[in-house]
Short mmCIF file of C-alpha atoms and ligand atoms in Angstrom, two decimals:
data_model
loop_
_atom_site.label_atom_id
_atom_site.label_comp_id
_atom_site.label_asym_id
_atom_site.label_seq_id
_atom_site.Cartn_x
_atom_site.Cartn_y
_atom_site.Cartn_z
CA MET A 1 -16.46 -41.79 -74.01
CA LYS A 2 -16.05 -42.14 -70.29
CA ILE A 3 -16.82 -45.49 -69.26
CA ILE A 4 -16.81 -47.33 -65.71
CA LEU A 5 -16.59 -51.00 -65.35
CA MET A 6 -18.09 -52.43 -62.29
CA GLY A 7 -18.17 -55.77 -60.66
CA PRO A 8 -16.72 -58.06 -58.22
CA PRO A 9 -13.30 -59.10 -58.21
CA GLY A 10 -13.08 -62.03 -60.76
CA SER A 11 -15.87 -60.89 -62.87
CA GLY A 12 -13.81 -60.03 -65.93
CA LYS A 13 -13.59 -56.34 -65.95
CA GLY A 14 -9.69 -56.46 -66.61
CA THR A 15 -9.95 -58.94 -69.54
CA GLN A 16 -12.80 -56.50 -71.25
CA ALA A 17 -11.44 -53.26 -70.32
CA VAL A 18 -8.39 -53.35 -72.45
CA HIS A 19 -10.23 -54.64 -75.52
CA ILE A 20 -13.08 -51.93 -75.08
CA ALA A 21 -10.55 -49.04 -74.80
CA LEU A 22 -8.85 -50.27 -78.07
CA THR A 23 -12.22 -50.22 -79.93
CA LYS A 24 -12.87 -46.83 -78.76
CA GLY A 25 -9.58 -45.39 -79.19
CA VAL A 26 -9.30 -44.22 -75.68
CA LYS A 27 -6.90 -45.55 -72.55
CA SER A 28 -8.02 -47.81 -69.92
CA ILE A 29 -6.87 -47.91 -66.26
CA SER A 30 -7.27 -50.28 -63.49
CA SER A 31 -6.67 -48.86 -60.05
CA GLY A 32 -5.38 -52.09 -58.83
CA ASP A 33 -2.85 -51.96 -61.79
CA LEU A 34 -1.68 -48.62 -60.75
CA PHE A 35 -1.17 -49.88 -56.96
CA ARG A 36 0.88 -52.96 -58.24
CA GLU A 37 2.98 -50.68 -60.62
CA ASN A 38 3.75 -48.80 -57.53
CA LEU A 39 4.49 -51.73 -55.67
CA SER A 40 7.02 -53.17 -58.42
CA MET A 41 8.73 -49.58 -58.41
CA ASN A 42 8.99 -49.95 -54.49
CA THR A 43 7.33 -46.31 -54.14
CA GLU A 44 6.07 -45.08 -50.76
CA LEU A 45 2.55 -45.39 -52.09
CA GLY A 46 3.16 -49.03 -53.46
CA ARG A 47 4.49 -50.09 -49.69
CA LEU A 48 1.58 -48.34 -48.21
CA ALA A 49 -1.00 -50.01 -50.47
CA LYS A 50 0.46 -53.42 -50.03
CA SER A 51 -0.52 -53.50 -46.54
CA PHE A 52 -4.24 -53.18 -47.35
CA MET A 53 -3.82 -55.34 -50.58
CA ASP A 54 -2.49 -58.29 -48.87
CA LYS A 55 -5.37 -58.56 -46.66
CA GLY A 56 -7.88 -57.83 -49.54
CA GLU A 57 -8.92 -54.57 -47.89
CA TYR A 58 -9.52 -51.49 -49.59
CA VAL A 59 -6.82 -48.77 -49.72
CA PRO A 60 -8.03 -45.74 -48.19
CA ASP A 61 -10.10 -43.27 -50.25
CA LYS A 62 -7.83 -40.31 -50.08
CA ILE A 63 -4.89 -42.08 -51.42
CA THR A 64 -6.78 -43.81 -54.07
CA ILE A 65 -8.72 -40.65 -55.15
CA ASP A 66 -5.59 -38.78 -55.43
CA MET A 67 -3.92 -41.43 -57.67
CA VAL A 68 -6.77 -42.00 -59.94
CA MET A 69 -7.50 -38.46 -60.30
CA GLY A 70 -3.76 -37.74 -61.22
CA TRP A 71 -4.28 -40.27 -64.07
CA ILE A 72 -7.42 -38.53 -65.23
CA ASP A 73 -5.95 -35.03 -64.91
CA ASN A 74 -3.40 -36.26 -67.56
CA PRO A 75 -4.24 -34.44 -70.99
CA GLU A 76 -3.58 -37.50 -72.97
CA HIS A 77 -6.59 -39.04 -71.05
CA SER A 78 -8.77 -35.94 -71.61
CA ALA A 79 -10.58 -37.67 -74.88
CA GLY A 80 -12.02 -40.34 -72.36
CA PHE A 81 -11.18 -43.60 -70.77
CA VAL A 82 -12.52 -46.81 -69.42
CA LEU A 83 -12.15 -47.09 -65.71
CA ASP A 84 -11.67 -50.71 -64.28
CA GLY A 85 -11.97 -51.06 -60.53
CA PHE A 86 -12.81 -47.39 -59.49
CA PRO A 87 -15.03 -45.81 -58.00
CA ARG A 88 -15.29 -48.64 -55.32
CA THR A 89 -16.74 -46.51 -52.50
CA LEU A 90 -19.34 -43.91 -52.52
CA ALA A 91 -16.86 -41.36 -51.28
CA GLN A 92 -14.86 -42.31 -54.83
CA ALA A 93 -17.76 -41.85 -56.51
CA GLU A 94 -18.69 -38.42 -55.46
CA ALA A 95 -15.06 -37.41 -56.04
CA LEU A 96 -15.31 -38.68 -59.75
CA GLU A 97 -18.68 -37.05 -60.37
CA GLU A 98 -17.20 -33.73 -59.04
CA ARG A 99 -14.44 -33.93 -61.17
CA LEU A 100 -16.18 -34.75 -64.30
CA ALA A 101 -19.06 -32.27 -63.55
CA ASP A 102 -18.02 -29.76 -66.21
CA LYS A 103 -16.81 -32.66 -68.74
CA GLY A 104 -20.48 -34.03 -68.88
CA GLY A 105 -20.03 -36.68 -66.45
CA VAL A 106 -19.59 -40.33 -66.91
CA ASP A 107 -21.37 -41.67 -70.14
CA ARG A 108 -21.92 -45.24 -69.23
CA VAL A 109 -21.50 -47.39 -65.95
CA ILE A 110 -21.50 -51.26 -66.91
CA PHE A 111 -22.09 -53.76 -64.04
CA PHE A 112 -20.75 -57.21 -64.54
CA ASN A 113 -23.12 -59.57 -62.90
CA VAL A 114 -21.54 -62.90 -61.87
CA PRO A 115 -22.63 -65.39 -59.21
CA GLU A 116 -20.23 -65.72 -56.27
CA GLY A 117 -19.29 -69.45 -56.86
CA VAL A 118 -18.14 -68.69 -60.51
CA LEU A 119 -15.86 -65.83 -58.88
CA VAL A 120 -14.06 -67.88 -56.50
CA SER A 121 -13.33 -70.63 -59.11
CA ARG A 122 -12.19 -67.90 -61.71
CA LEU A 123 -9.88 -66.20 -59.23
CA SER A 124 -8.07 -69.35 -58.09
CA SER A 125 -7.17 -70.14 -61.63
CA ARG A 126 -6.21 -66.68 -62.82
CA PHE A 127 -2.56 -65.79 -63.99
CA ILE A 128 -1.53 -62.26 -65.09
CA CYS A 129 1.39 -61.05 -67.08
CA ARG A 130 3.83 -59.22 -65.30
CA SER A 131 4.83 -56.79 -67.80
CA CYS A 132 1.45 -55.86 -69.63
CA HIS A 133 -1.03 -57.20 -66.92
CA THR A 134 -2.99 -59.34 -69.50
CA PRO A 135 -5.09 -61.85 -67.32
CA TYR A 136 -5.41 -65.49 -68.31
CA ASN A 137 -7.15 -68.51 -66.92
CA ASP A 138 -5.84 -71.83 -66.63
CA ILE A 139 -9.21 -73.34 -67.63
CA SER A 140 -11.21 -70.73 -69.69
CA SER A 141 -8.55 -68.93 -71.60
CA PRO A 142 -5.14 -70.62 -71.12
CA PRO A 143 -1.78 -68.91 -72.70
CA LEU A 144 -0.51 -70.40 -75.86
CA ALA A 145 2.79 -71.24 -74.21
CA VAL A 146 2.75 -72.31 -70.41
CA GLY A 147 3.81 -69.41 -68.14
CA LYS A 148 4.23 -67.09 -70.93
CA CYS A 149 1.92 -63.88 -72.05
CA ASP A 150 0.73 -64.30 -75.63
CA LEU A 151 0.87 -60.46 -76.46
CA CYS A 152 4.38 -59.58 -75.05
CA HIS A 153 5.87 -62.77 -74.03
CA GLY A 154 6.25 -61.63 -70.52
CA GLU A 155 6.22 -63.97 -67.41
CA LEU A 156 2.99 -65.12 -65.84
CA TYR A 157 2.30 -65.10 -62.04
CA GLN A 158 -0.49 -65.65 -59.56
CA ARG A 159 -1.56 -62.75 -57.58
CA ASP A 160 -0.74 -63.13 -53.79
CA ASP A 161 -4.47 -61.79 -53.20
CA ASP A 162 -5.98 -64.67 -55.46
CA GLN A 163 -5.57 -67.04 -52.39
CA ALA A 164 -8.64 -68.58 -51.13
CA ASP A 165 -8.92 -66.75 -47.64
CA VAL A 166 -8.03 -63.28 -49.00
CA VAL A 167 -10.55 -64.06 -51.87
CA ARG A 168 -13.10 -64.50 -49.41
CA ASN A 169 -12.26 -61.09 -47.62
CA ARG A 170 -12.24 -59.13 -50.86
CA LEU A 171 -15.68 -60.59 -51.61
CA SER A 172 -17.17 -59.39 -48.29
CA VAL A 173 -15.36 -56.05 -48.82
CA TYR A 174 -16.78 -55.68 -52.15
CA MET A 175 -20.44 -56.44 -51.03
CA ARG A 176 -20.26 -53.76 -47.92
CA GLU A 177 -18.53 -51.06 -49.71
CA THR A 178 -18.97 -51.42 -53.35
CA GLU A 179 -22.66 -52.66 -53.74
CA PRO A 180 -23.91 -49.18 -52.50
CA VAL A 181 -22.05 -47.62 -55.27
CA VAL A 182 -23.71 -50.05 -57.81
CA ASP A 183 -27.22 -49.06 -56.46
CA HIS A 184 -26.12 -45.27 -56.58
CA PHE A 185 -25.50 -45.62 -60.03
CA ARG A 186 -28.60 -47.76 -60.80
CA GLN A 187 -30.68 -45.09 -59.07
CA MET A 188 -29.27 -42.46 -61.27
CA GLY A 189 -30.31 -44.37 -64.53
CA LYS A 190 -26.69 -44.90 -65.51
CA LEU A 191 -26.24 -48.61 -64.81
CA PHE A 192 -25.99 -51.16 -67.53
CA GLU A 193 -26.22 -54.58 -66.30
CA ILE A 194 -24.68 -57.48 -68.19
CA ASP A 195 -24.39 -61.28 -67.53
CA ALA A 196 -20.60 -61.84 -67.27
CA SER A 197 -20.67 -65.42 -66.28
CA GLN A 198 -20.62 -66.20 -70.09
CA LYS A 199 -17.66 -67.00 -72.22
CA ILE A 200 -15.24 -63.85 -72.83
CA GLU A 201 -16.37 -63.49 -76.46
CA ASP A 202 -20.14 -63.47 -75.31
CA VAL A 203 -19.60 -60.99 -72.64
CA ARG A 204 -17.55 -58.83 -75.04
CA GLY A 205 -20.67 -58.68 -77.56
CA LEU A 206 -22.87 -57.87 -74.55
CA LEU A 207 -20.56 -54.95 -73.52
CA GLU A 208 -20.40 -53.52 -77.04
CA LYS A 209 -24.24 -53.47 -77.24
CA ALA A 210 -24.29 -51.63 -73.77
CA ILE A 211 -21.93 -49.06 -74.90
CA ARG A 212 -23.54 -48.57 -78.57
P1 LIG B 1 -7.89 -55.32 -58.47
O1 LIG B 1 -6.76 -55.50 -59.07
O2 LIG B 1 -8.87 -54.38 -59.03
O3 LIG B 1 -8.65 -56.57 -57.63
O4 LIG B 1 -7.42 -54.41 -56.98
C1 LIG B 1 -6.30 -55.13 -56.11
C2 LIG B 1 -6.52 -54.54 -54.81
O5 LIG B 1 -6.04 -53.01 -55.01
C3 LIG B 1 -8.05 -54.57 -54.00
O6 LIG B 1 -8.14 -55.56 -53.51
C4 LIG B 1 -7.51 -53.09 -53.20
O7 LIG B 1 -6.51 -53.57 -52.15
C5 LIG B 1 -6.79 -52.29 -53.93
N1 LIG B 1 -7.63 -51.38 -54.91
C6 LIG B 1 -7.69 -51.23 -56.24
N2 LIG B 1 -8.89 -50.22 -56.34
C7 LIG B 1 -9.03 -50.01 -55.54
C8 LIG B 1 -10.11 -48.80 -55.18
N3 LIG B 1 -10.83 -48.14 -56.26
N4 LIG B 1 -10.29 -48.29 -53.91
C9 LIG B 1 -9.72 -48.96 -52.76
N5 LIG B 1 -8.68 -49.99 -53.02
C10 LIG B 1 -8.51 -50.34 -54.37
#
C-alpha cells in the first residue's frame, strides 16, 4: 500500500498517518518531521530547512525531493508507506510518480478537507512530543499528564511555526503551491476526499473506509 495524505496544516494528517501505518503494517513518514529531526541533530540540511520553516515557507524542491526519495529508497520501506506532507508541489508530485512508475504508482491519495477557521484554532492549541512526534491538542485531545506524551513520556512542546503570523503564511503558501497538486490527483481520479473537521475517531473511520 502506497498512500499519500494531503491537506492544509492542522488538518490532522500526522495524527492519522501513524495510526493507518500501524494498521497496514507499513511505515509512515512526515517530511516536516524529517526536517525537524535534522534540525535537532544540527545537520547542514536541518540548518538550511530552518530558515524556510521559521517563515512558513516551503523548503526548496530539490532539497525536499532528495531527502524524501532517500527515505523511500530504503529497502525497509519498499513494502509500502504512508506519506504525510509530501508531495506539496507539482514538481514533488512529478518526482514521486517517476520514482514509483515501475512499482505501480501511488494507490490512494486522501485529501483532508477542513475549513480555515478550524485549522487556525487547532494549530494554536497543538503540542507535539519531542521524542516520538505524537501530536496533542489542549482542547480536543489533551495528554493524560500535562506536558508529557502518553505513549513515550517525552516532553511536549509547541512548534515555533504554530504561532499565528507564521500559521497565516503557511496557509497561504499551501493554497498557492499545494492546491494545484490536490487538483492534479483529483483529475487523475486518485483523490479520496474526507471531512477531516470531525473528531479524531470519526476521521479515522472515514480514512479506513477510503483506504479499503
Ligand atoms: P509540517 O510539519 O508538515 O507542517 O512541515 C513543517 C515545515 O516543513 C513546512 O512549513 C515547510 O517549511 C517544511 N516542509 C515539510 N514538508 C515539505 C515539503 N513537502 N515541501 C517543502 N517544504 C516542506
